[in-house]
Amino acid sequence: MEIKDLFLNYHGLLVPRISHSEESLNRLEKFTVKDDDIFAVTYPKSGTTWMQEILPPLLNGGDLTTVQTIPNWDRVPWLEETRACFILDKIPSPRAMVSHMPYHLMPQTFFNSKAKVIYVTRNPKDVLVSSFHFHNMATFLDKPGTLEEFTGKFLAGNVIFGKWTDHVKSWRNSDLGDRILYVTYEEMLQDLRGVLGRILTFLGRQLSAEALDCVVDHCTFKNMKTNTMSNYSLVPQNLMDSKKSSFLRKGIAGDWKNHFSPELDAKFTAAIQEEMKGSNIKFPWDEE
Ligand code: PPS
């Protein structure tokens, strides 16, 4: 299939037609954000599904019923997707949503609201590898070609939701003050309990130590992999071919080292450094 059949071009960003339409993107622009709304914002492959697992129990006293009975896309819906209109008016406040939108494409009402944002960043080398495998298994995306070819598209921003660097910079340069919390995928892997504690404080919520332990245990990669409400096994094989790759694939940091040649690493690192120059944004993986 051709690129134009697979993607819509939304303000210069490619977005997949399978889950977005002109109508859903119009609705996004007019969406009324409530002051108690919570957005987990990510560049794709940075921890979206993980946040869809984490937020409901943190917001409802540690109750795991929602995450055990409702698919992730309906329990913490994507703000910009076609399904949003069926769900967002029905979910109780405070509403938790996810979004892949860069800062400037959030709905107008977001900017003057008190809604909070948890922005999750992941090492872009692992984002690239995760995305590469996803493109191989998802029939509604373009075939990635070789990893080197896919890297070219990724660095040029010819991938869904554009350049990683633009996305990250847009949210780091936001004017949200204490309305935004930054976490990394790698911190979540290292100390999930600690990150969940920070999220609870940010959201002004509390959980007992036992309830928090249960949420942490439920949200491990191993346990999410067996949760049919979260592992995408409900999606038909003709859309996501799990024989090629699982959606919850490896769940580790540093898998890029198993994929990148020294040449690819040098090219990728130089390109990202060039784009981030002058931004004053530092990440733990910059030293690796
Ligand atoms: S998407 O398509 O944008 O919604 O994808 P997203 O959910 O952002 O990212 C998918 C990657 O996140 C990994 N993942 C996890 N890793 C560790 N622990 C937990 N609990 C977890 N949940 C999801 C998932 O496995 C994908 O990464 P890779 O590297 O491909 O395994």
mmCIF file of C-alpha atoms and ligand atoms in Angstrom:
data_model
loop_
_atom_site.group_PDB
_atom_site.id
_atom_site.type_symbol
_atom_site.label_atom_id
_atom_site.label_comp_id
_atom_site.label_asym_id
_atom_site.label_seq_id
_atom_site.Cartn_x
_atom_site.Cartn_y
_atom_site.Cartn_z
ATOM 1 C CA MET A 1 0.000 0.000 0.000
ATOM 2 C CA GLU A 2 1.144 3.543 -0.644
ATOM 3 C CA ILE A 3 2.112 5.938 2.124
ATOM 4 C CA LYS A 4 -0.903 8.174 1.438
ATOM 5 C CA ASP A 5 -3.238 5.190 1.885
ATOM 6 C CA LEU A 6 -1.674 4.300 5.235
ATOM 7 C CA PHE A 7 -1.226 7.743 6.767
ATOM 8 C CA LEU A 8 -2.902 11.106 7.076
ATOM 9 C CA ASN A 9 -0.717 14.190 7.022
ATOM 10 C CA TYR A 10 -1.668 16.285 10.041
ATOM 11 C CA HIS A 11 0.254 19.573 10.223
ATOM 12 C CA GLY A 12 3.243 17.819 8.682
ATOM 13 C CA LEU A 13 2.977 14.730 10.908
ATOM 14 C CA LEU A 14 2.173 11.290 9.559
ATOM 15 C CA VAL A 15 -0.615 9.662 11.585
ATOM 16 C CA PRO A 16 -1.946 6.165 10.876
ATOM 17 C CA ARG A 17 -5.329 6.043 9.144
ATOM 18 C CA ILE A 18 -6.223 2.834 10.986
ATOM 19 C CA SER A 19 -6.854 4.809 14.160
ATOM 20 C CA HIS A 20 -7.140 8.455 13.055
ATOM 21 C CA SER A 21 -9.445 10.344 10.697
ATOM 22 C CA GLU A 22 -9.948 13.952 9.595
ATOM 23 C CA GLU A 23 -12.933 13.927 11.925
ATOM 24 C CA SER A 24 -11.046 12.634 14.962
ATOM 25 C CA LEU A 25 -8.325 15.234 14.414
ATOM 26 C CA ASN A 26 -10.924 17.995 14.118
ATOM 27 C CA ARG A 27 -12.475 16.787 17.326
ATOM 28 C CA LEU A 28 -9.068 16.841 18.984
ATOM 29 C CA GLU A 29 -8.714 20.537 18.164
ATOM 30 C CA LYS A 30 -12.115 21.348 19.664
ATOM 31 C CA PHE A 31 -11.824 18.997 22.629
ATOM 32 C CA THR A 32 -12.750 20.547 25.980
ATOM 33 C CA VAL A 33 -10.016 19.707 28.468
ATOM 34 C CA LYS A 34 -11.131 19.542 32.100
ATOM 35 C CA ASP A 35 -8.939 20.858 34.898
ATOM 36 C CA ASP A 36 -8.648 17.422 36.480
ATOM 37 C CA ASP A 37 -7.726 15.609 33.233
ATOM 38 C CA ILE A 38 -4.450 13.697 33.207
ATOM 39 C CA PHE A 39 -2.464 13.081 30.028
ATOM 40 C CA ALA A 40 0.353 10.590 29.645
ATOM 41 C CA VAL A 41 2.201 11.917 26.613
ATOM 42 C CA THR A 42 4.749 9.877 24.707
ATOM 43 C CA TYR A 43 6.546 9.653 21.424
ATOM 44 C CA PRO A 44 5.471 6.195 20.103
ATOM 45 C CA LYS A 45 7.260 3.198 21.655
ATOM 46 C CA SER A 46 8.302 5.075 24.783
ATOM 47 C CA GLY A 47 5.978 3.556 27.399
ATOM 48 C CA THR A 48 2.386 4.393 26.398
ATOM 49 C CA THR A 49 0.917 0.959 27.116
ATOM 50 C CA TRP A 50 2.772 0.882 30.404
ATOM 51 C CA MET A 51 1.139 4.183 31.472
ATOM 52 C CA GLN A 52 -2.261 2.812 30.411
ATOM 53 C CA GLU A 53 -1.654 0.035 32.956
ATOM 54 C CA ILE A 54 -0.285 2.247 35.704
ATOM 55 C CA LEU A 55 -2.693 5.172 35.796
ATOM 56 C CA PRO A 56 -6.072 3.492 36.475
ATOM 57 C CA PRO A 57 -5.033 1.731 39.709
ATOM 58 C CA LEU A 58 -3.130 4.785 40.937
ATOM 59 C CA LEU A 59 -6.298 6.850 40.473
ATOM 60 C CA ASN A 60 -8.742 4.425 42.036
ATOM 61 C CA GLY A 61 -7.087 3.346 45.257
ATOM 62 C CA GLY A 62 -5.154 0.402 43.796
ATOM 63 C CA ASP A 63 -8.184 -1.409 42.357
ATOM 64 C CA LEU A 64 -7.004 -3.599 39.463
ATOM 65 C CA THR A 65 -10.470 -4.418 38.096
ATOM 66 C CA THR A 66 -10.288 -1.855 35.288
ATOM 67 C CA VAL A 67 -6.954 -3.080 33.989
ATOM 68 C CA GLN A 68 -8.102 -6.695 34.216
ATOM 69 C CA THR A 69 -11.388 -6.199 32.375
ATOM 70 C CA ILE A 70 -11.093 -3.277 29.924
ATOM 71 C CA PRO A 71 -8.655 -3.178 26.968
ATOM 72 C CA ASN A 72 -5.943 -0.550 27.379
ATOM 73 C CA TRP A 73 -7.209 1.549 24.447
ATOM 74 C CA ASP A 74 -10.633 1.918 26.076
ATOM 75 C CA ARG A 75 -9.551 2.394 29.692
ATOM 76 C CA VAL A 76 -6.979 5.134 28.988
ATOM 77 C CA PRO A 77 -7.886 6.231 25.447
ATOM 78 C CA TRP A 78 -5.793 8.106 22.931
ATOM 79 C CA LEU A 79 -6.969 11.697 22.796
ATOM 80 C CA GLU A 80 -6.503 11.991 19.035
ATOM 81 C CA GLU A 81 -7.891 8.639 17.888
ATOM 82 C CA THR A 82 -11.252 7.763 16.358
ATOM 83 C CA ARG A 83 -12.304 5.732 19.404
ATOM 84 C CA ALA A 84 -11.989 8.764 21.679
ATOM 85 C CA CYS A 85 -15.456 10.061 20.838
ATOM 86 C CA PHE A 86 -17.062 6.823 22.037
ATOM 87 C CA ILE A 87 -15.192 6.821 25.309
ATOM 88 C CA LEU A 88 -14.057 10.179 26.602
ATOM 89 C CA ASP A 89 -17.531 11.377 27.598
ATOM 90 C CA LYS A 90 -18.207 8.130 29.426
ATOM 91 C CA ILE A 91 -15.122 7.673 31.561
ATOM 92 C CA PRO A 92 -15.356 9.080 35.077
ATOM 93 C CA SER A 93 -13.250 12.045 36.171
ATOM 94 C CA PRO A 94 -10.431 12.387 36.700
ATOM 95 C CA ARG A 95 -9.985 11.118 33.140
ATOM 96 C CA ALA A 96 -6.671 9.560 32.211
ATOM 97 C CA MET A 97 -5.750 9.750 28.539
ATOM 98 C CA VAL A 98 -2.702 9.106 26.410
ATOM 99 C CA SER A 99 -1.461 11.170 23.486
ATOM 100 C CA HIS A 100 1.350 11.082 20.947
ATOM 101 C CA MET A 101 0.816 14.734 20.024
ATOM 102 C CA PRO A 102 3.641 17.272 20.216
ATOM 103 C CA TYR A 103 2.967 20.169 22.589
ATOM 104 C CA HIS A 104 1.804 22.707 20.015
ATOM 105 C CA LEU A 105 -0.835 20.325 18.603
ATOM 106 C CA MET A 106 -2.651 19.821 21.891
ATOM 107 C CA PRO A 107 -6.247 21.136 21.966
ATOM 108 C CA GLN A 108 -6.572 24.904 22.533
ATOM 109 C CA THR A 109 -8.411 24.390 25.829
ATOM 110 C CA PHE A 110 -5.463 22.401 27.186
ATOM 111 C CA PHE A 111 -3.160 25.405 27.404
ATOM 112 C CA ASN A 112 -5.269 27.428 29.830
ATOM 113 C CA SER A 113 -6.459 24.449 31.847
ATOM 114 C CA LYS A 114 -4.936 22.951 34.969
ATOM 115 C CA ALA A 115 -4.746 19.484 33.377
ATOM 116 C CA LYS A 116 -1.585 17.573 34.244
ATOM 117 C CA VAL A 117 0.879 15.807 31.977
ATOM 118 C CA ILE A 118 3.213 12.910 32.604
ATOM 119 C CA TYR A 119 5.738 12.946 29.789
ATOM 120 C CA VAL A 120 7.598 9.665 29.297
ATOM 121 C CA THR A 121 10.871 9.651 27.358
ATOM 122 C CA ARG A 122 12.860 6.594 26.260
ATOM 123 C CA ASN A 123 16.336 6.252 24.796
ATOM 124 C CA PRO A 124 15.670 6.982 21.090
ATOM 125 C CA LYS A 125 17.899 4.080 20.040
ATOM 126 C CA ASP A 126 15.558 1.668 21.824
ATOM 127 C CA VAL A 127 12.537 3.577 20.503
ATOM 128 C CA LEU A 128 13.883 3.029 17.003
ATOM 129 C CA VAL A 129 14.434 -0.707 17.542
ATOM 130 C CA SER A 130 11.001 -1.178 19.124
ATOM 131 C CA SER A 131 9.384 0.761 16.289
ATOM 132 C CA PHE A 132 11.299 -1.216 13.663
ATOM 133 C CA HIS A 133 9.901 -4.516 14.993
ATOM 134 C CA PHE A 134 6.442 -2.971 15.305
ATOM 135 C CA HIS A 135 6.532 -1.919 11.646
ATOM 136 C CA ASN A 136 7.392 -5.485 10.697
ATOM 137 C CA MET A 137 4.390 -6.923 12.524
ATOM 138 C CA ALA A 138 1.732 -4.201 12.026
ATOM 139 C CA THR A 139 0.144 -4.462 8.578
ATOM 140 C CA PHE A 140 -1.315 -0.946 8.845
ATOM 141 C CA LEU A 141 2.172 0.627 8.798
ATOM 142 C CA ASP A 142 4.696 0.827 5.977
ATOM 143 C CA LYS A 143 7.297 -1.930 5.747
ATOM 144 C CA PRO A 144 10.439 -0.661 7.465
ATOM 145 C CA GLY A 145 13.036 -2.123 5.064
ATOM 146 C CA THR A 146 16.421 -2.784 6.676
ATOM 147 C CA LEU A 147 17.238 -1.256 10.056
ATOM 148 C CA GLU A 148 19.578 1.154 8.247
ATOM 149 C CA GLU A 149 16.782 2.211 5.881
ATOM 150 C CA PHE A 150 14.324 2.601 8.735
ATOM 151 C CA THR A 151 16.879 4.691 10.654
ATOM 152 C CA GLY A 152 17.047 7.071 7.696
ATOM 153 C CA LYS A 153 13.263 7.527 7.807
ATOM 154 C CA PHE A 154 13.278 7.891 11.601
ATOM 155 C CA LEU A 155 15.986 10.572 11.595
ATOM 156 C CA ALA A 156 14.268 12.461 8.770
ATOM 157 C CA GLY A 157 10.950 12.360 10.648
ATOM 158 C CA ASN A 158 9.250 10.322 7.892
ATOM 159 C CA VAL A 159 7.647 8.108 10.513
ATOM 160 C CA ILE A 160 4.474 8.367 12.548
ATOM 161 C CA PHE A 161 4.390 11.481 14.754
ATOM 162 C CA GLY A 162 7.513 12.932 13.156
ATOM 163 C CA LYS A 163 10.972 13.386 14.579
ATOM 164 C CA TRP A 164 11.735 12.092 18.066
ATOM 165 C CA THR A 165 13.855 15.185 18.716
ATOM 166 C CA ASP A 166 11.033 17.603 17.766
ATOM 167 C CA HIS A 167 8.608 15.762 20.039
ATOM 168 C CA VAL A 168 10.917 15.736 23.035
ATOM 169 C CA LYS A 169 11.973 19.363 22.573
ATOM 170 C CA SER A 170 8.373 20.517 22.187
ATOM 171 C CA TRP A 171 7.408 19.080 25.573
ATOM 172 C CA ARG A 172 10.629 20.085 27.357
ATOM 173 C CA ASN A 173 10.212 23.672 26.218
ATOM 174 C CA SER A 174 6.612 23.775 27.311
ATOM 175 C CA ASP A 175 5.396 26.454 29.658
ATOM 176 C CA LEU A 176 3.578 24.086 31.975
ATOM 177 C CA GLY A 177 5.549 24.630 35.199
ATOM 178 C CA ASP A 178 4.373 22.188 37.853
ATOM 179 C CA ARG A 179 1.660 20.798 35.558
ATOM 180 C CA ILE A 180 4.177 18.442 33.942
ATOM 181 C CA LEU A 181 6.164 15.531 35.355
ATOM 182 C CA TYR A 182 9.030 14.036 33.345
ATOM 183 C CA VAL A 183 9.841 10.367 33.735
ATOM 184 C CA THR A 184 11.941 8.022 31.665
ATOM 185 C CA TYR A 185 11.197 4.475 30.585
ATOM 186 C CA GLU A 186 14.615 3.504 31.944
ATOM 187 C CA GLU A 187 13.817 4.856 35.444
ATOM 188 C CA MET A 188 10.597 2.862 35.381
ATOM 189 C CA LEU A 189 12.579 -0.288 34.595
ATOM 190 C CA GLN A 190 15.068 0.434 37.351
ATOM 191 C CA ASP A 191 12.716 1.504 40.107
ATOM 192 C CA LEU A 192 9.054 1.214 39.185
ATOM 193 C CA ARG A 193 7.921 1.645 42.780
ATOM 194 C CA GLY A 194 9.915 4.886 43.099
ATOM 195 C CA VAL A 195 8.462 6.295 39.860
ATOM 196 C CA LEU A 196 4.922 5.331 40.872
ATOM 197 C CA GLY A 197 5.538 7.151 44.169
ATOM 198 C CA ARG A 198 6.543 10.284 42.244
ATOM 199 C CA ILE A 199 3.457 10.006 40.036
ATOM 200 C CA LEU A 200 1.220 9.642 43.094
ATOM 201 C CA THR A 201 2.730 12.754 44.697
ATOM 202 C CA PHE A 202 2.389 14.658 41.420
ATOM 203 C CA LEU A 203 -1.279 13.688 41.183
ATOM 204 C CA GLY A 204 -1.928 14.410 44.868
ATOM 205 C CA ARG A 205 -2.886 10.798 45.541
ATOM 206 C CA GLN A 206 -1.890 8.205 48.105
ATOM 207 C CA LEU A 207 -1.854 4.420 48.234
ATOM 208 C CA SER A 208 -1.046 2.103 51.117
ATOM 209 C CA ALA A 209 2.328 0.358 50.858
ATOM 210 C CA GLU A 210 0.536 -2.972 50.201
ATOM 211 C CA ALA A 211 -1.672 -1.525 47.466
ATOM 212 C CA LEU A 212 1.352 0.094 45.830
ATOM 213 C CA ASP A 213 3.215 -3.239 45.928
ATOM 214 C CA CYS A 214 0.270 -4.893 44.141
ATOM 215 C CA VAL A 215 0.215 -2.212 41.418
ATOM 216 C CA VAL A 216 3.981 -2.499 40.939
ATOM 217 C CA ASP A 217 3.706 -6.272 40.624
ATOM 218 C CA HIS A 218 0.783 -6.043 38.214
ATOM 219 C CA CYS A 219 2.670 -3.571 35.987
ATOM 220 C CA THR A 220 5.814 -5.644 35.484
ATOM 221 C CA PHE A 221 6.568 -6.647 31.899
ATOM 222 C CA LYS A 222 6.102 -10.338 32.740
ATOM 223 C CA ASN A 223 2.625 -9.789 34.154
ATOM 224 C CA MET A 224 1.498 -7.338 31.504
ATOM 225 C CA LYS A 225 2.506 -9.857 28.849
ATOM 226 C CA THR A 226 -0.100 -12.290 30.182
ATOM 227 C CA ASN A 227 -2.845 -9.671 30.581
ATOM 228 C CA THR A 228 -5.047 -10.092 27.505
ATOM 229 C CA MET A 229 -6.461 -6.615 28.166
ATOM 230 C CA SER A 230 -3.004 -5.118 27.628
ATOM 231 C CA ASN A 231 -0.910 -7.397 25.422
ATOM 232 C CA TYR A 232 -2.780 -6.641 22.172
ATOM 233 C CA SER A 233 -3.742 -10.294 21.687
ATOM 234 C CA LEU A 234 -7.331 -9.057 21.157
ATOM 235 C CA VAL A 235 -6.219 -7.382 17.922
ATOM 236 C CA PRO A 236 -6.742 -9.668 14.883
ATOM 237 C CA GLN A 237 -3.608 -11.336 13.475
ATOM 238 C CA ASN A 238 -4.200 -9.729 10.084
ATOM 239 C CA LEU A 239 -3.554 -6.340 11.724
ATOM 240 C CA MET A 240 -0.811 -7.303 14.160
ATOM 241 C CA ASP A 241 1.042 -10.474 13.314
ATOM 242 C CA SER A 242 2.280 -11.792 16.642
ATOM 243 C CA LYS A 243 4.212 -14.544 14.845
ATOM 244 C CA LYS A 244 6.531 -11.844 13.529
ATOM 245 C CA SER A 245 6.877 -9.968 16.834
ATOM 246 C CA SER A 246 4.936 -9.475 20.065
ATOM 247 C CA PHE A 247 3.648 -6.008 20.872
ATOM 248 C CA LEU A 248 5.142 -6.452 24.342
ATOM 249 C CA ARG A 249 8.358 -7.615 22.731
ATOM 250 C CA LYS A 250 11.362 -7.459 25.104
ATOM 251 C CA GLY A 251 10.704 -4.655 27.551
ATOM 252 C CA ILE A 252 14.345 -3.890 28.246
ATOM 253 C CA ALA A 253 16.780 -0.979 28.039
ATOM 254 C CA GLY A 254 19.724 -1.240 25.680
ATOM 255 C CA ASP A 255 18.337 -3.680 23.099
ATOM 256 C CA TRP A 256 19.775 -1.290 20.485
ATOM 257 C CA LYS A 257 23.177 -2.781 21.311
ATOM 258 C CA ASN A 258 21.937 -6.071 19.803
ATOM 259 C CA HIS A 259 20.888 -4.298 16.609
ATOM 260 C CA PHE A 260 23.182 -1.337 15.851
ATOM 261 C CA SER A 261 26.449 -1.680 13.954
ATOM 262 C CA PRO A 262 29.201 0.747 15.085
ATOM 263 C CA GLU A 263 28.556 2.760 11.889
ATOM 264 C CA LEU A 264 24.836 2.999 12.529
ATOM 265 C CA ASP A 265 25.487 3.988 16.138
ATOM 266 C CA ALA A 266 27.865 6.766 15.080
ATOM 267 C CA LYS A 267 25.419 8.075 12.467
ATOM 268 C CA PHE A 268 22.435 7.973 14.823
ATOM 269 C CA THR A 269 24.291 9.555 17.760
ATOM 270 C CA ALA A 270 25.664 12.377 15.614
ATOM 271 C CA ALA A 271 22.258 13.136 14.085
ATOM 272 C CA ILE A 272 20.484 13.243 17.455
ATOM 273 C CA GLN A 273 23.246 15.348 19.028
ATOM 274 C CA GLU A 274 23.034 17.826 16.173
ATOM 275 C CA GLU A 275 19.259 18.173 16.591
ATOM 276 C CA MET A 276 19.505 18.544 20.369
ATOM 277 C CA LYS A 277 22.341 21.092 20.228
ATOM 278 C CA GLY A 278 21.575 24.222 22.220
ATOM 279 C CA SER A 279 18.530 22.680 23.880
ATOM 280 C CA ASN A 280 20.167 22.110 27.275
ATOM 281 C CA ILE A 281 18.253 18.845 27.582
ATOM 282 C CA LYS A 282 20.312 16.035 29.076
ATOM 283 C CA PHE A 283 19.355 12.388 29.336
ATOM 284 C CA PRO A 284 21.030 9.588 31.311
ATOM 285 C CA TRP A 285 21.685 7.652 28.089
ATOM 286 C CA ASP A 286 23.670 10.542 26.554
ATOM 287 C CA GLU A 287 26.754 9.265 28.403
ATOM 288 C CA GLU A 288 26.400 5.639 27.212
HETATM 289 S S1 PPS B 1 2.815 2.471 21.335
HETATM 290 O O1 PPS B 1 2.650 1.701 20.058
HETATM 291 O O2 PPS B 1 3.342 3.814 21.082
HETATM 292 O O3 PPS B 1 1.605 2.467 22.131
HETATM 293 O O4 PPS B 1 3.941 1.666 22.121
HETATM 294 P P1 PPS B 1 4.391 1.908 23.629
HETATM 295 O O5 PPS B 1 3.437 1.237 24.522
HETATM 296 O O6 PPS B 1 4.680 3.341 23.845
HETATM 297 O O7 PPS B 1 5.787 1.163 23.660
HETATM 298 C C1 PPS B 1 5.906 -0.238 23.512
HETATM 299 C C2 PPS B 1 7.202 -0.624 24.181
HETATM 300 O O8 PPS B 1 7.045 -0.554 25.610
HETATM 301 C C3 PPS B 1 7.361 -1.815 26.174
HETATM 302 N N1 PPS B 1 6.619 -2.050 27.437
HETATM 303 C C4 PPS B 1 7.227 -2.348 28.597
HETATM 304 N N2 PPS B 1 8.537 -2.459 28.902
HETATM 305 C C5 PPS B 1 8.845 -2.816 30.185
HETATM 306 N N3 PPS B 1 7.922 -3.062 31.132
HETATM 307 C C6 PPS B 1 6.598 -2.963 30.875
HETATM 308 N N4 PPS B 1 5.717 -3.232 31.826
HETATM 309 C C7 PPS B 1 6.202 -2.584 29.554
HETATM 310 N N5 PPS B 1 5.014 -2.383 28.914
HETATM 311 C C8 PPS B 1 5.292 -2.064 27.636
HETATM 312 C C9 PPS B 1 7.004 -2.785 25.060
HETATM 313 O O9 PPS B 1 7.523 -4.070 25.297
HETATM 314 C C10 PPS B 1 7.606 -2.074 23.866
HETATM 315 O O10 PPS B 1 9.038 -2.080 23.882
HETATM 316 P P2 PPS B 1 9.933 -3.213 23.178
HETATM 317 O O11 PPS B 1 11.352 -2.703 23.279
HETATM 318 O O12 PPS B 1 9.493 -3.337 21.757
HETATM 319 O O13 PPS B 1 9.741 -4.465 23.969
#
